[in-house]
DNA sequence: AGTATTTGACCGGG
DNA sequence: CCCGGTCAAATACT
């Protein structure tokens, strides 16, 4: 990457960090009554509205910068899948512009892609639980890559015509990191998925603690192919790094969240989220499952798109949809933040503020 | 027996 | 022709 671009990126990161801080503050204010607001909000004189304004402004700045960067170059991927992945039906050809324009066969590369980098702590072999069930259908040695790439498709491809696929590849540099490329979007409704979201948060939290404990103290004997219970995923927060980058947007730096500070597990109020937050809206915004439920993802993104904020970055809802559709719990935090970043119209409800740390 | 994974073959774009 | 992506038969697993 060029130097100027790096500088730009740094300043974008700054903006995003600022935005994060502001949203944190806002969250504290919003939910101070229901959760133990331990952290001190420095200048708590800001009203919620002011904070929101600030956040939006910050995000807009960041987005503008990113937009600039994207225009300068490196936006090939952006062009590739520049949109039109509407909430299409599984089979109807949801055409990419290039396809539409060129009247070319509806072949590969027509699905929007989104790449995630996941640092795996507990040796999940790239099979991080993301809430959806995948079926491996191939593996390929990739030129120049040390490790083979695994190809997965949605288990319900045949049954429900869900065309979502993902590619999992262990990173060359760091074997603990898996690069996961999601292609397409889930159109299926996965029961297991729904079930997971229904897991009482308190339970989840306990798990987190346990896992944190274990991972911190001594690495568990790492086994490849350990199937992690869904809850375990949250442990990524403590040590794991989750990077979500939309190949189309390329606007989000890598995020690394640590778990929210966790109190004792004997109180429901000590859930990751204040219990009062666990309402439908929140569950939906946190959980990828909402994408596969009847909840209208399109609605969500209508909102998003209508903000104009999104349009300044991208014209399509497809990518964003794709982002949020990321079902994985690993991306849990990321999703939350993406929501925050992107959906200013939903600020009032989509505030799963639990990010504690934003690493680059 | 049913389901999931592995792996070599095949296909198509560049 | 090379390479990435997918298919599908064989194999493993439950």
mmCIF file of C-alpha atoms (C1' of nucleotides) in Angstrom:
data_model
loop_
_atom_site.group_PDB
_atom_site.id
_atom_site.type_symbol
_atom_site.label_atom_id
_atom_site.label_comp_id
_atom_site.label_asym_id
_atom_site.label_seq_id
_atom_site.Cartn_x
_atom_site.Cartn_y
_atom_site.Cartn_z
ATOM 1 C CA UNK A 1 0.000 0.000 0.000
ATOM 2 C CA UNK A 2 1.235 3.435 -0.701
ATOM 3 C CA UNK A 3 2.307 5.784 1.992
ATOM 4 C CA UNK A 4 -0.448 8.249 1.451
ATOM 5 C CA UNK A 5 -2.952 5.528 1.619
ATOM 6 C CA UNK A 6 -1.461 4.368 4.868
ATOM 7 C CA UNK A 7 -1.769 7.806 6.313
ATOM 8 C CA UNK A 8 -5.320 7.954 5.207
ATOM 9 C CA UNK A 9 -5.974 4.652 6.784
ATOM 10 C CA UNK A 10 -4.511 5.773 10.036
ATOM 11 C CA UNK A 11 -6.695 8.805 10.088
ATOM 12 C CA UNK A 12 -9.676 6.717 9.234
ATOM 13 C CA UNK A 13 -8.797 4.517 12.099
ATOM 14 C CA UNK A 14 -8.595 7.524 14.326
ATOM 15 C CA UNK A 15 -12.012 8.570 13.270
ATOM 16 C CA UNK A 16 -13.385 5.163 13.873
ATOM 17 C CA UNK A 17 -11.768 4.981 17.251
ATOM 18 C CA UNK A 18 -13.313 8.246 18.149
ATOM 19 C CA UNK A 19 -16.616 7.006 16.951
ATOM 20 C CA UNK A 20 -16.242 3.965 19.041
ATOM 21 C CA UNK A 21 -15.512 5.951 22.119
ATOM 22 C CA UNK A 22 -18.504 8.103 21.508
ATOM 23 C CA UNK A 23 -20.786 5.199 20.998
ATOM 24 C CA UNK A 24 -19.471 3.657 24.125
ATOM 25 C CA UNK A 25 -20.254 6.746 26.003
ATOM 26 C CA UNK A 26 -23.661 6.935 24.503
ATOM 27 C CA UNK A 27 -24.296 3.374 25.384
ATOM 28 C CA UNK A 28 -23.322 3.982 28.928
ATOM 29 C CA UNK A 29 -25.693 6.841 29.108
ATOM 30 C CA UNK A 30 -28.472 4.958 27.495
ATOM 31 C CA UNK A 31 -28.194 1.942 29.632
ATOM 32 C CA UNK A 32 -26.737 3.278 32.761
ATOM 33 C CA UNK A 33 -29.895 2.494 34.579
ATOM 34 C CA UNK A 34 -30.000 -1.146 33.706
ATOM 35 C CA UNK A 35 -26.395 -2.042 33.791
ATOM 36 C CA UNK A 36 -23.636 -1.404 36.161
ATOM 37 C CA UNK A 37 -22.089 1.594 34.608
ATOM 38 C CA UNK A 38 -18.744 1.235 36.129
ATOM 39 C CA UNK A 39 -16.718 3.186 33.708
ATOM 40 C CA UNK A 40 -16.759 6.855 34.045
ATOM 41 C CA UNK A 41 -17.943 8.923 31.224
ATOM 42 C CA UNK A 42 -15.566 11.766 31.100
ATOM 43 C CA UNK A 43 -17.708 14.466 29.666
ATOM 44 C CA UNK A 44 -21.074 13.122 30.428
ATOM 45 C CA UNK A 45 -22.661 16.442 29.832
ATOM 46 C CA UNK A 46 -23.306 15.494 26.244
ATOM 47 C CA UNK A 47 -26.820 14.570 25.565
ATOM 48 C CA UNK A 48 -27.611 11.480 23.676
ATOM 49 C CA UNK A 49 -28.525 13.491 20.677
ATOM 50 C CA UNK A 50 -25.257 15.314 20.722
ATOM 51 C CA UNK A 51 -23.375 12.117 21.043
ATOM 52 C CA UNK A 52 -25.230 10.607 18.179
ATOM 53 C CA UNK A 53 -24.510 13.625 16.091
ATOM 54 C CA UNK A 54 -20.873 13.346 16.919
ATOM 55 C CA UNK A 55 -20.789 9.719 16.108
ATOM 56 C CA UNK A 56 -22.472 10.215 12.834
ATOM 57 C CA UNK A 57 -20.157 12.982 11.985
ATOM 58 C CA UNK A 58 -17.179 10.862 12.864
ATOM 59 C CA UNK A 59 -18.405 8.026 10.805
ATOM 60 C CA UNK A 60 -19.106 10.228 7.898
ATOM 61 C CA UNK A 61 -15.619 11.585 8.010
ATOM 62 C CA UNK A 62 -14.184 8.141 8.157
ATOM 63 C CA UNK A 63 -16.342 6.984 5.349
ATOM 64 C CA UNK A 64 -15.452 9.938 3.242
ATOM 65 C CA UNK A 65 -11.822 9.181 3.724
ATOM 66 C CA UNK A 66 -12.304 5.605 2.927
ATOM 67 C CA UNK A 67 -14.209 6.600 -0.101
ATOM 68 C CA UNK A 68 -11.298 8.686 -1.185
ATOM 69 C CA UNK A 69 -8.954 5.838 -0.682
ATOM 70 C CA UNK A 70 -11.177 3.575 -2.595
ATOM 71 C CA UNK A 71 -11.304 5.946 -5.471
ATOM 72 C CA UNK A 72 -7.598 6.267 -5.539
ATOM 73 C CA UNK A 73 -7.131 2.657 -6.094
ATOM 74 C CA UNK A 74 -7.332 -0.736 -4.586
ATOM 75 C CA UNK A 75 -10.980 -0.864 -5.285
ATOM 76 C CA UNK A 76 -10.931 -3.595 -7.712
ATOM 77 C CA UNK A 77 -12.808 -5.867 -5.488
ATOM 78 C CA UNK A 78 -15.271 -3.140 -5.025
ATOM 79 C CA UNK A 79 -15.913 -3.012 -8.673
ATOM 80 C CA UNK A 80 -16.183 -6.711 -8.811
ATOM 81 C CA UNK A 81 -19.171 -7.087 -6.714
ATOM 82 C CA UNK A 82 -20.385 -3.661 -6.706
ATOM 83 C CA UNK A 83 -23.826 -4.551 -5.681
ATOM 84 C CA UNK A 84 -27.093 -5.895 -6.641
ATOM 85 C CA UNK A 85 -26.967 -8.692 -4.262
ATOM 86 C CA UNK A 86 -30.356 -7.855 -3.141
ATOM 87 C CA UNK A 87 -32.194 -10.105 -0.908
ATOM 88 C CA UNK A 88 -32.530 -12.259 -3.839
ATOM 89 C CA UNK A 89 -34.093 -15.541 -4.001
ATOM 90 C CA UNK A 90 -31.740 -18.392 -3.973
ATOM 91 C CA UNK A 91 -32.068 -19.301 -7.518
ATOM 92 C CA UNK A 92 -33.121 -16.319 -9.343
ATOM 93 C CA UNK A 93 -30.068 -14.841 -10.817
ATOM 94 C CA UNK A 94 -29.171 -12.001 -8.660
ATOM 95 C CA UNK A 95 -27.077 -10.362 -11.195
ATOM 96 C CA UNK A 96 -23.962 -8.517 -10.612
ATOM 97 C CA UNK A 97 -23.739 -5.439 -12.713
ATOM 98 C CA UNK A 98 -20.956 -6.830 -14.712
ATOM 99 C CA UNK A 99 -23.062 -9.753 -15.505
ATOM 100 C CA UNK A 100 -25.971 -7.656 -16.395
ATOM 101 C CA UNK A 101 -23.941 -5.455 -18.551
ATOM 102 C CA UNK A 102 -22.021 -8.004 -20.356
ATOM 103 C CA UNK A 103 -24.749 -10.530 -20.738
ATOM 104 C CA UNK A 104 -22.310 -13.096 -19.719
ATOM 105 C CA UNK A 105 -23.102 -16.375 -18.242
ATOM 106 C CA UNK A 106 -24.082 -16.410 -14.661
ATOM 107 C CA UNK A 107 -21.029 -18.132 -13.508
ATOM 108 C CA UNK A 108 -18.663 -17.754 -10.719
ATOM 109 C CA UNK A 109 -17.473 -14.588 -9.188
ATOM 110 C CA UNK A 110 -20.884 -13.148 -9.345
ATOM 111 C CA UNK A 111 -21.488 -13.289 -5.681
ATOM 112 C CA UNK A 112 -20.422 -10.533 -3.432
ATOM 113 C CA UNK A 113 -17.648 -11.549 -1.186
ATOM 114 C CA UNK A 114 -16.646 -10.594 2.186
ATOM 115 C CA UNK A 115 -13.534 -11.680 3.861
ATOM 116 C CA UNK A 116 -12.936 -12.202 7.484
ATOM 117 C CA UNK A 117 -9.773 -12.920 9.241
ATOM 118 C CA UNK A 118 -10.201 -14.872 12.352
ATOM 119 C CA UNK A 119 -7.540 -15.608 14.815
ATOM 120 C CA UNK A 120 -8.387 -18.881 16.283
ATOM 121 C CA UNK A 121 -7.468 -19.449 19.849
ATOM 122 C CA UNK A 122 -8.755 -22.843 20.504
ATOM 123 C CA UNK A 123 -7.830 -24.612 17.412
ATOM 124 C CA UNK A 124 -11.069 -24.723 15.649
ATOM 125 C CA UNK A 125 -9.328 -25.341 12.428
ATOM 126 C CA UNK A 126 -11.106 -22.613 10.736
ATOM 127 C CA UNK A 127 -14.398 -24.108 11.545
ATOM 128 C CA UNK A 128 -15.358 -21.350 13.723
ATOM 129 C CA UNK A 129 -18.905 -21.638 14.698
ATOM 130 C CA UNK A 130 -20.669 -18.958 12.865
ATOM 131 C CA UNK A 131 -24.170 -20.016 13.495
ATOM 132 C CA UNK A 132 -24.710 -21.640 10.198
ATOM 133 C CA UNK A 133 -24.004 -25.132 9.305
ATOM 134 C CA UNK A 134 -21.648 -25.667 6.483
ATOM 135 C CA UNK A 135 -20.756 -28.600 4.461
ATOM 136 C CA UNK A 136 -17.344 -28.967 3.048
ATOM 137 C CA UNK A 137 -17.351 -29.721 -0.591
ATOM 138 C CA UNK A 138 -13.804 -29.254 -1.592
ATOM 139 C CA UNK A 139 -10.307 -28.392 -0.705
ATOM 140 C CA UNK A 140 -7.687 -27.007 -2.922
ATOM 141 C CA UNK A 141 -4.073 -26.159 -2.737
ATOM 142 C CA UNK A 142 -3.729 -22.584 -3.668
ATOM 143 C CA UNK A 143 -0.781 -21.320 -5.517
ATOM 144 C CA UNK A 144 1.503 -19.402 -3.234
ATOM 145 C CA UNK A 145 -0.357 -20.371 -0.139
ATOM 146 C CA UNK A 146 1.097 -22.683 2.383
ATOM 147 C CA UNK A 147 -2.179 -24.121 3.389
ATOM 148 C CA UNK A 148 -4.989 -25.478 1.315
ATOM 149 C CA UNK A 149 -8.222 -23.636 1.015
ATOM 150 C CA UNK A 150 -11.365 -25.282 2.151
ATOM 151 C CA UNK A 151 -14.613 -24.788 0.337
ATOM 152 C CA UNK A 152 -17.837 -24.898 2.235
ATOM 153 C CA UNK A 153 -21.379 -24.505 1.210
ATOM 154 C CA UNK A 154 -24.500 -24.142 3.195
ATOM 155 C CA UNK A 155 -25.793 -27.456 4.371
ATOM 156 C CA UNK A 156 -29.223 -26.461 3.220
ATOM 157 C CA UNK A 157 -28.162 -25.721 -0.282
ATOM 158 C CA UNK A 158 -30.198 -28.490 -1.739
ATOM 159 C CA UNK A 159 -33.075 -28.336 0.621
ATOM 160 C CA UNK A 160 -33.599 -24.633 0.680
ATOM 161 C CA UNK A 161 -31.559 -23.539 -2.217
ATOM 162 C CA UNK A 162 -29.297 -21.492 -0.064
ATOM 163 C CA UNK A 163 -26.350 -20.487 -2.119
ATOM 164 C CA UNK A 164 -24.123 -19.202 0.585
ATOM 165 C CA UNK A 165 -20.628 -20.514 0.494
ATOM 166 C CA UNK A 166 -17.472 -19.767 2.307
ATOM 167 C CA UNK A 167 -13.840 -20.376 1.794
ATOM 168 C CA UNK A 168 -11.571 -20.973 4.683
ATOM 169 C CA UNK A 169 -7.887 -20.604 4.387
ATOM 170 C CA UNK A 170 -5.256 -20.630 7.006
ATOM 171 C CA UNK A 171 -3.130 -17.582 6.847
ATOM 172 C CA UNK A 172 0.395 -17.957 5.662
ATOM 173 C CA UNK A 173 1.818 -15.585 8.167
ATOM 174 C CA UNK A 174 -0.055 -16.680 11.171
ATOM 175 C CA UNK A 175 -1.470 -20.160 11.303
ATOM 176 C CA UNK A 176 -3.737 -18.995 14.027
ATOM 177 C CA UNK A 177 -5.514 -16.794 11.622
ATOM 178 C CA UNK A 178 -8.007 -18.064 9.198
ATOM 179 C CA UNK A 179 -9.156 -16.026 6.353
ATOM 180 C CA UNK A 180 -12.743 -16.745 5.744
ATOM 181 C CA UNK A 181 -14.370 -15.523 2.643
ATOM 182 C CA UNK A 182 -18.095 -15.532 2.608
ATOM 183 C CA UNK A 183 -19.643 -15.659 -0.764
ATOM 184 C CA UNK A 184 -23.272 -15.090 -1.206
ATOM 185 C CA UNK A 185 -25.770 -14.839 1.475
ATOM 186 C CA UNK A 186 -27.834 -17.235 3.411
ATOM 187 C CA UNK A 187 -31.331 -17.500 2.196
ATOM 188 C CA UNK A 188 -32.015 -20.479 4.295
ATOM 189 C CA UNK A 189 -33.574 -20.641 7.668
ATOM 190 C CA UNK A 190 -31.446 -22.722 9.862
ATOM 191 C CA UNK A 191 -33.091 -24.118 12.860
ATOM 192 C CA UNK A 192 -29.913 -24.746 14.717
ATOM 193 C CA UNK A 193 -29.017 -21.248 14.109
ATOM 194 C CA UNK A 194 -32.154 -19.954 15.653
ATOM 195 C CA UNK A 195 -31.702 -22.144 18.569
ATOM 196 C CA UNK A 196 -28.328 -20.744 19.275
ATOM 197 C CA UNK A 197 -29.568 -17.283 19.464
ATOM 198 C CA UNK A 198 -32.113 -18.343 21.940
ATOM 199 C CA UNK A 199 -29.437 -19.357 24.336
ATOM 200 C CA UNK A 200 -29.905 -17.364 27.438
ATOM 201 C CA UNK A 201 -27.229 -14.775 27.527
ATOM 202 C CA UNK A 202 -26.388 -15.541 31.057
ATOM 203 C CA UNK A 203 -25.397 -18.966 30.091
ATOM 204 C CA UNK A 204 -23.302 -17.599 27.401
ATOM 205 C CA UNK A 205 -21.529 -15.406 29.730
ATOM 206 C CA UNK A 206 -20.624 -18.147 32.033
ATOM 207 C CA UNK A 207 -19.125 -19.958 29.202
ATOM 208 C CA UNK A 208 -17.094 -17.039 28.299
ATOM 209 C CA UNK A 209 -15.663 -16.858 31.685
ATOM 210 C CA UNK A 210 -14.760 -20.408 31.682
ATOM 211 C CA UNK A 211 -13.135 -20.146 28.406
ATOM 212 C CA UNK A 212 -11.273 -17.089 29.229
ATOM 213 C CA UNK A 213 -10.021 -18.753 32.239
ATOM 214 C CA UNK A 214 -8.838 -21.719 30.419
ATOM 215 C CA UNK A 215 -7.233 -19.906 27.653
ATOM 216 C CA UNK A 216 -5.550 -17.493 29.861
ATOM 217 C CA UNK A 217 -4.132 -19.891 32.257
ATOM 218 C CA UNK A 218 -2.957 -22.567 30.048
ATOM 219 C CA UNK A 219 -3.680 -23.321 26.521
ATOM 220 C CA UNK A 220 -5.869 -26.234 26.264
ATOM 221 C CA UNK A 221 -4.392 -29.028 24.348
ATOM 222 C CA UNK A 222 -5.293 -27.878 20.981
ATOM 223 C CA UNK A 223 -6.958 -30.318 18.842
ATOM 224 C CA UNK A 224 -7.776 -29.813 15.349
ATOM 225 C CA UNK A 225 -11.371 -30.155 14.540
ATOM 226 C CA UNK A 226 -12.704 -29.547 17.941
ATOM 227 C CA UNK A 227 -16.250 -28.647 17.465
ATOM 228 C CA UNK A 228 -16.784 -25.685 19.630
ATOM 229 C CA UNK A 229 -20.067 -25.151 21.256
ATOM 230 C CA UNK A 230 -21.587 -21.985 20.064
ATOM 231 C CA UNK A 231 -20.923 -20.273 23.286
ATOM 232 C CA UNK A 232 -17.274 -20.874 23.070
ATOM 233 C CA UNK A 233 -16.991 -18.543 20.260
ATOM 234 C CA UNK A 234 -17.347 -15.675 22.505
ATOM 235 C CA UNK A 235 -14.046 -16.504 23.905
ATOM 236 C CA UNK A 236 -12.557 -15.142 20.808
ATOM 237 C CA UNK A 237 -13.258 -11.840 22.217
ATOM 238 C CA UNK A 238 -10.704 -12.202 24.874
ATOM 239 C CA UNK A 239 -7.884 -13.249 22.761
ATOM 240 C CA UNK A 240 -9.079 -13.750 19.366
ATOM 241 C CA UNK A 241 -8.838 -11.304 16.671
ATOM 242 C CA UNK A 242 -11.581 -10.873 14.287
ATOM 243 C CA UNK A 243 -11.149 -8.965 11.208
ATOM 244 C CA UNK A 244 -13.955 -8.323 8.925
ATOM 245 C CA UNK A 245 -13.274 -6.747 5.731
ATOM 246 C CA UNK A 246 -15.716 -6.429 3.061
ATOM 247 C CA UNK A 247 -13.977 -6.951 -0.139
ATOM 248 C CA UNK A 248 -16.416 -4.753 -1.784
ATOM 249 C CA UNK A 249 -16.296 -1.963 0.618
ATOM 250 C CA UNK A 250 -12.859 -2.307 2.036
ATOM 251 C CA UNK A 251 -13.707 0.346 4.465
ATOM 252 C CA UNK A 252 -13.376 -1.250 7.760
ATOM 253 C CA UNK A 253 -10.097 -1.655 9.413
ATOM 254 C CA UNK A 254 -9.522 -4.715 11.374
ATOM 255 C CA UNK A 255 -11.194 -4.868 14.653
ATOM 256 C CA UNK A 256 -10.199 -6.693 17.656
ATOM 257 C CA UNK A 257 -12.492 -6.841 20.513
ATOM 258 C CA UNK A 258 -11.977 -8.287 23.807
ATOM 259 C CA UNK A 259 -14.789 -9.618 25.776
ATOM 260 C CA UNK A 260 -16.773 -7.338 27.818
ATOM 261 C CA UNK A 261 -15.724 -7.298 31.352
ATOM 262 C CA UNK A 262 -17.551 -9.974 33.031
ATOM 263 C CA UNK A 263 -18.753 -9.943 36.521
ATOM 264 C CA UNK A 264 -19.989 -12.795 38.520
ATOM 265 C CA UNK A 265 -22.087 -15.247 36.727
ATOM 266 C CA UNK A 266 -24.761 -15.552 39.286
ATOM 267 C CA UNK A 267 -26.708 -12.634 38.173
ATOM 268 C CA UNK A 268 -28.545 -12.283 35.013
ATOM 269 C CA UNK A 269 -27.834 -8.659 35.026
ATOM 270 C CA UNK A 270 -24.297 -9.477 34.472
ATOM 271 C CA UNK A 271 -24.934 -10.702 31.078
ATOM 272 C CA UNK A 272 -22.833 -9.499 28.353
ATOM 273 C CA UNK A 273 -25.555 -7.138 27.657
ATOM 274 C CA UNK A 274 -27.684 -5.527 30.193
ATOM 275 C CA UNK A 275 -30.657 -7.683 30.386
ATOM 276 C CA UNK A 276 -32.876 -4.885 29.453
ATOM 277 C CA UNK A 277 -31.136 -4.776 26.170
ATOM 278 C CA UNK A 278 -31.943 -8.264 25.302
ATOM 279 C CA UNK A 279 -35.025 -7.592 23.452
ATOM 280 C CA UNK A 280 -35.929 -8.643 20.048
ATOM 281 C CA UNK A 281 -34.262 -5.826 18.402
ATOM 282 C CA UNK A 282 -31.046 -6.453 20.031
ATOM 283 C CA UNK A 283 -31.077 -10.084 19.585
ATOM 284 C CA UNK A 284 -31.707 -9.537 16.020
ATOM 285 C CA UNK A 285 -29.027 -7.072 15.596
ATOM 286 C CA UNK A 286 -26.511 -9.143 17.381
ATOM 287 C CA UNK A 287 -27.421 -12.351 16.111
ATOM 288 C CA UNK A 288 -26.801 -13.330 12.631
ATOM 289 C CA UNK A 289 -29.799 -15.469 12.902
ATOM 290 C CA UNK A 290 -32.059 -12.631 12.287
ATOM 291 C CA UNK A 291 -30.959 -12.801 8.797
ATOM 292 C CA UNK A 292 -32.317 -16.167 8.337
ATOM 293 C CA UNK A 293 -35.413 -15.619 10.233
ATOM 294 C CA UNK A 294 -38.358 -13.936 8.777
ATOM 295 C CA UNK A 295 -37.034 -10.749 10.102
ATOM 296 C CA UNK A 296 -36.648 -8.587 7.160
ATOM 297 C CA UNK A 297 -33.086 -8.043 6.477
ATOM 298 C CA UNK A 298 -34.143 -5.870 3.684
ATOM 299 C CA UNK A 299 -35.856 -3.606 6.086
ATOM 300 C CA UNK A 300 -32.738 -3.256 8.018
ATOM 301 C CA UNK A 301 -30.872 -2.243 5.033
ATOM 302 C CA UNK A 302 -33.456 -0.124 3.617
ATOM 303 C CA UNK A 303 -32.854 1.872 6.658
ATOM 304 C CA UNK A 304 -29.226 1.751 6.221
ATOM 305 C CA UNK A 305 -29.332 2.706 2.680
ATOM 306 C CA UNK A 306 -31.770 5.432 3.203
ATOM 307 C CA UNK A 307 -29.446 7.137 5.542
ATOM 308 C CA UNK A 308 -27.347 8.200 2.705
ATOM 309 C CA UNK A 309 -24.479 7.360 4.855
ATOM 310 C CA UNK A 310 -24.246 4.085 3.230
ATOM 311 C CA UNK A 311 -24.614 5.469 -0.159
ATOM 312 C CA UNK A 312 -21.706 7.637 0.310
ATOM 313 C CA UNK A 313 -19.716 4.540 0.492
ATOM 314 C CA UNK A 314 -21.520 2.225 -1.642
ATOM 315 C CA UNK A 315 -24.662 2.068 -3.555
ATOM 316 C CA UNK A 316 -25.575 -1.367 -2.817
ATOM 317 C CA UNK A 317 -27.186 -2.951 0.103
ATOM 318 C CA UNK A 318 -25.836 -6.206 -0.927
ATOM 319 C CA UNK A 319 -22.523 -5.932 0.686
ATOM 320 C CA UNK A 320 -23.849 -4.649 3.842
ATOM 321 C CA UNK A 321 -26.438 -7.239 3.907
ATOM 322 C CA UNK A 322 -23.707 -9.621 3.494
ATOM 323 C CA UNK A 323 -21.806 -8.222 6.319
ATOM 324 C CA UNK A 324 -24.570 -8.480 8.733
ATOM 325 C CA UNK A 325 -25.560 -11.752 7.476
ATOM 326 C CA UNK A 326 -22.315 -12.945 8.793
ATOM 327 C CA UNK A 327 -23.665 -15.408 11.121
ATOM 328 C CA UNK A 328 -20.706 -16.222 13.120
ATOM 329 C CA UNK A 329 -20.457 -15.543 16.701
ATOM 330 C CA UNK A 330 -16.889 -14.829 16.069
ATOM 331 C CA UNK A 331 -17.859 -11.806 14.222
ATOM 332 C CA UNK A 332 -20.314 -11.016 16.858
ATOM 333 C CA UNK A 333 -18.586 -7.953 18.020
ATOM 334 C CA UNK A 334 -17.780 -6.888 14.593
ATOM 335 C CA UNK A 335 -21.287 -7.131 13.529
ATOM 336 C CA UNK A 336 -22.344 -5.025 16.357
ATOM 337 C CA UNK A 337 -19.945 -2.419 15.428
ATOM 338 C CA UNK A 338 -20.804 -2.537 11.852
ATOM 339 C CA UNK A 339 -24.312 -1.973 12.828
ATOM 340 C CA UNK A 340 -23.286 0.915 14.839
ATOM 341 C CA UNK A 341 -21.162 2.320 12.168
ATOM 342 C CA UNK A 342 -23.579 1.898 9.463
ATOM 343 C CA UNK A 343 -27.016 2.134 10.693
ATOM 344 C CA UNK A 344 -27.502 5.444 12.195
ATOM 345 C CA UNK A 345 -31.197 5.115 11.935
ATOM 346 C CA UNK A 346 -31.105 2.264 14.244
ATOM 347 C CA UNK A 347 -29.010 3.777 16.845
ATOM 348 C CA UNK A 348 -31.723 3.718 19.320
ATOM 349 C CA UNK A 349 -32.195 0.051 19.153
ATOM 350 C CA UNK A 350 -29.054 -1.458 17.887
ATOM 351 C CA UNK A 351 -26.779 -0.725 20.659
ATOM 352 C CA UNK A 352 -25.088 -3.755 21.756
ATOM 353 C CA UNK A 353 -22.212 -1.830 23.007
ATOM 354 C CA UNK A 354 -19.870 -4.241 24.424
ATOM 355 C CA UNK A 355 -16.774 -3.498 22.664
ATOM 356 C CA UNK A 356 -14.042 -2.917 25.039
ATOM 357 C CA UNK A 357 -11.123 -2.617 22.884
ATOM 358 C CA UNK A 358 -10.473 -1.706 19.394
ATOM 359 C CA UNK A 359 -7.254 -2.904 18.066
ATOM 360 C CA UNK A 360 -5.883 -2.261 14.701
ATOM 361 C "C1'" DA B 1 -28.174 -46.488 6.742
ATOM 362 C "C1'" DG B 2 -27.763 -41.818 6.503
ATOM 363 C "C1'" DT B 3 -24.763 -37.987 6.576
ATOM 364 C "C1'" DA B 4 -20.394 -35.614 6.284
ATOM 365 C "C1'" DT B 5 -15.719 -35.324 4.559
ATOM 366 C "C1'" DT B 6 -11.984 -36.292 1.409
ATOM 367 C "C1'" DT B 7 -9.919 -36.023 -2.849
ATOM 368 C "C1'" DG B 8 -9.020 -36.555 -7.735
ATOM 369 C "C1'" DA B 9 -11.333 -35.144 -11.883
ATOM 370 C "C1'" DC B 10 -13.526 -31.796 -14.362
ATOM 371 C "C1'" DC B 11 -14.869 -27.104 -15.887
ATOM 372 C "C1'" DG B 12 -14.294 -22.493 -17.244
ATOM 373 C "C1'" DG B 13 -12.044 -17.921 -17.009
ATOM 374 C "C1'" DG B 14 -8.029 -15.501 -17.909
ATOM 375 C "C1'" DC C 1 -2.512 -24.007 -20.371
ATOM 376 C "C1'" DC C 2 -2.767 -22.719 -15.550
ATOM 377 C "C1'" DC C 3 -5.365 -22.052 -11.672
ATOM 378 C "C1'" DG C 4 -9.372 -21.536 -8.751
ATOM 379 C "C1'" DG C 5 -13.745 -23.433 -7.966
ATOM 380 C "C1'" DT C 6 -16.963 -27.278 -8.119
ATOM 381 C "C1'" DC C 7 -18.457 -32.007 -8.737
ATOM 382 C "C1'" DA C 8 -19.025 -36.494 -7.296
ATOM 383 C "C1'" DA C 9 -17.337 -41.091 -6.120
ATOM 384 C "C1'" DA C 10 -15.074 -43.081 -2.380
ATOM 385 C "C1'" DT C 11 -14.448 -43.108 2.281
ATOM 386 C "C1'" DA C 12 -15.247 -42.030 7.108
ATOM 387 C "C1'" DC C 13 -18.189 -41.112 10.715
ATOM 388 C "C1'" DT C 14 -22.322 -41.420 13.690
#
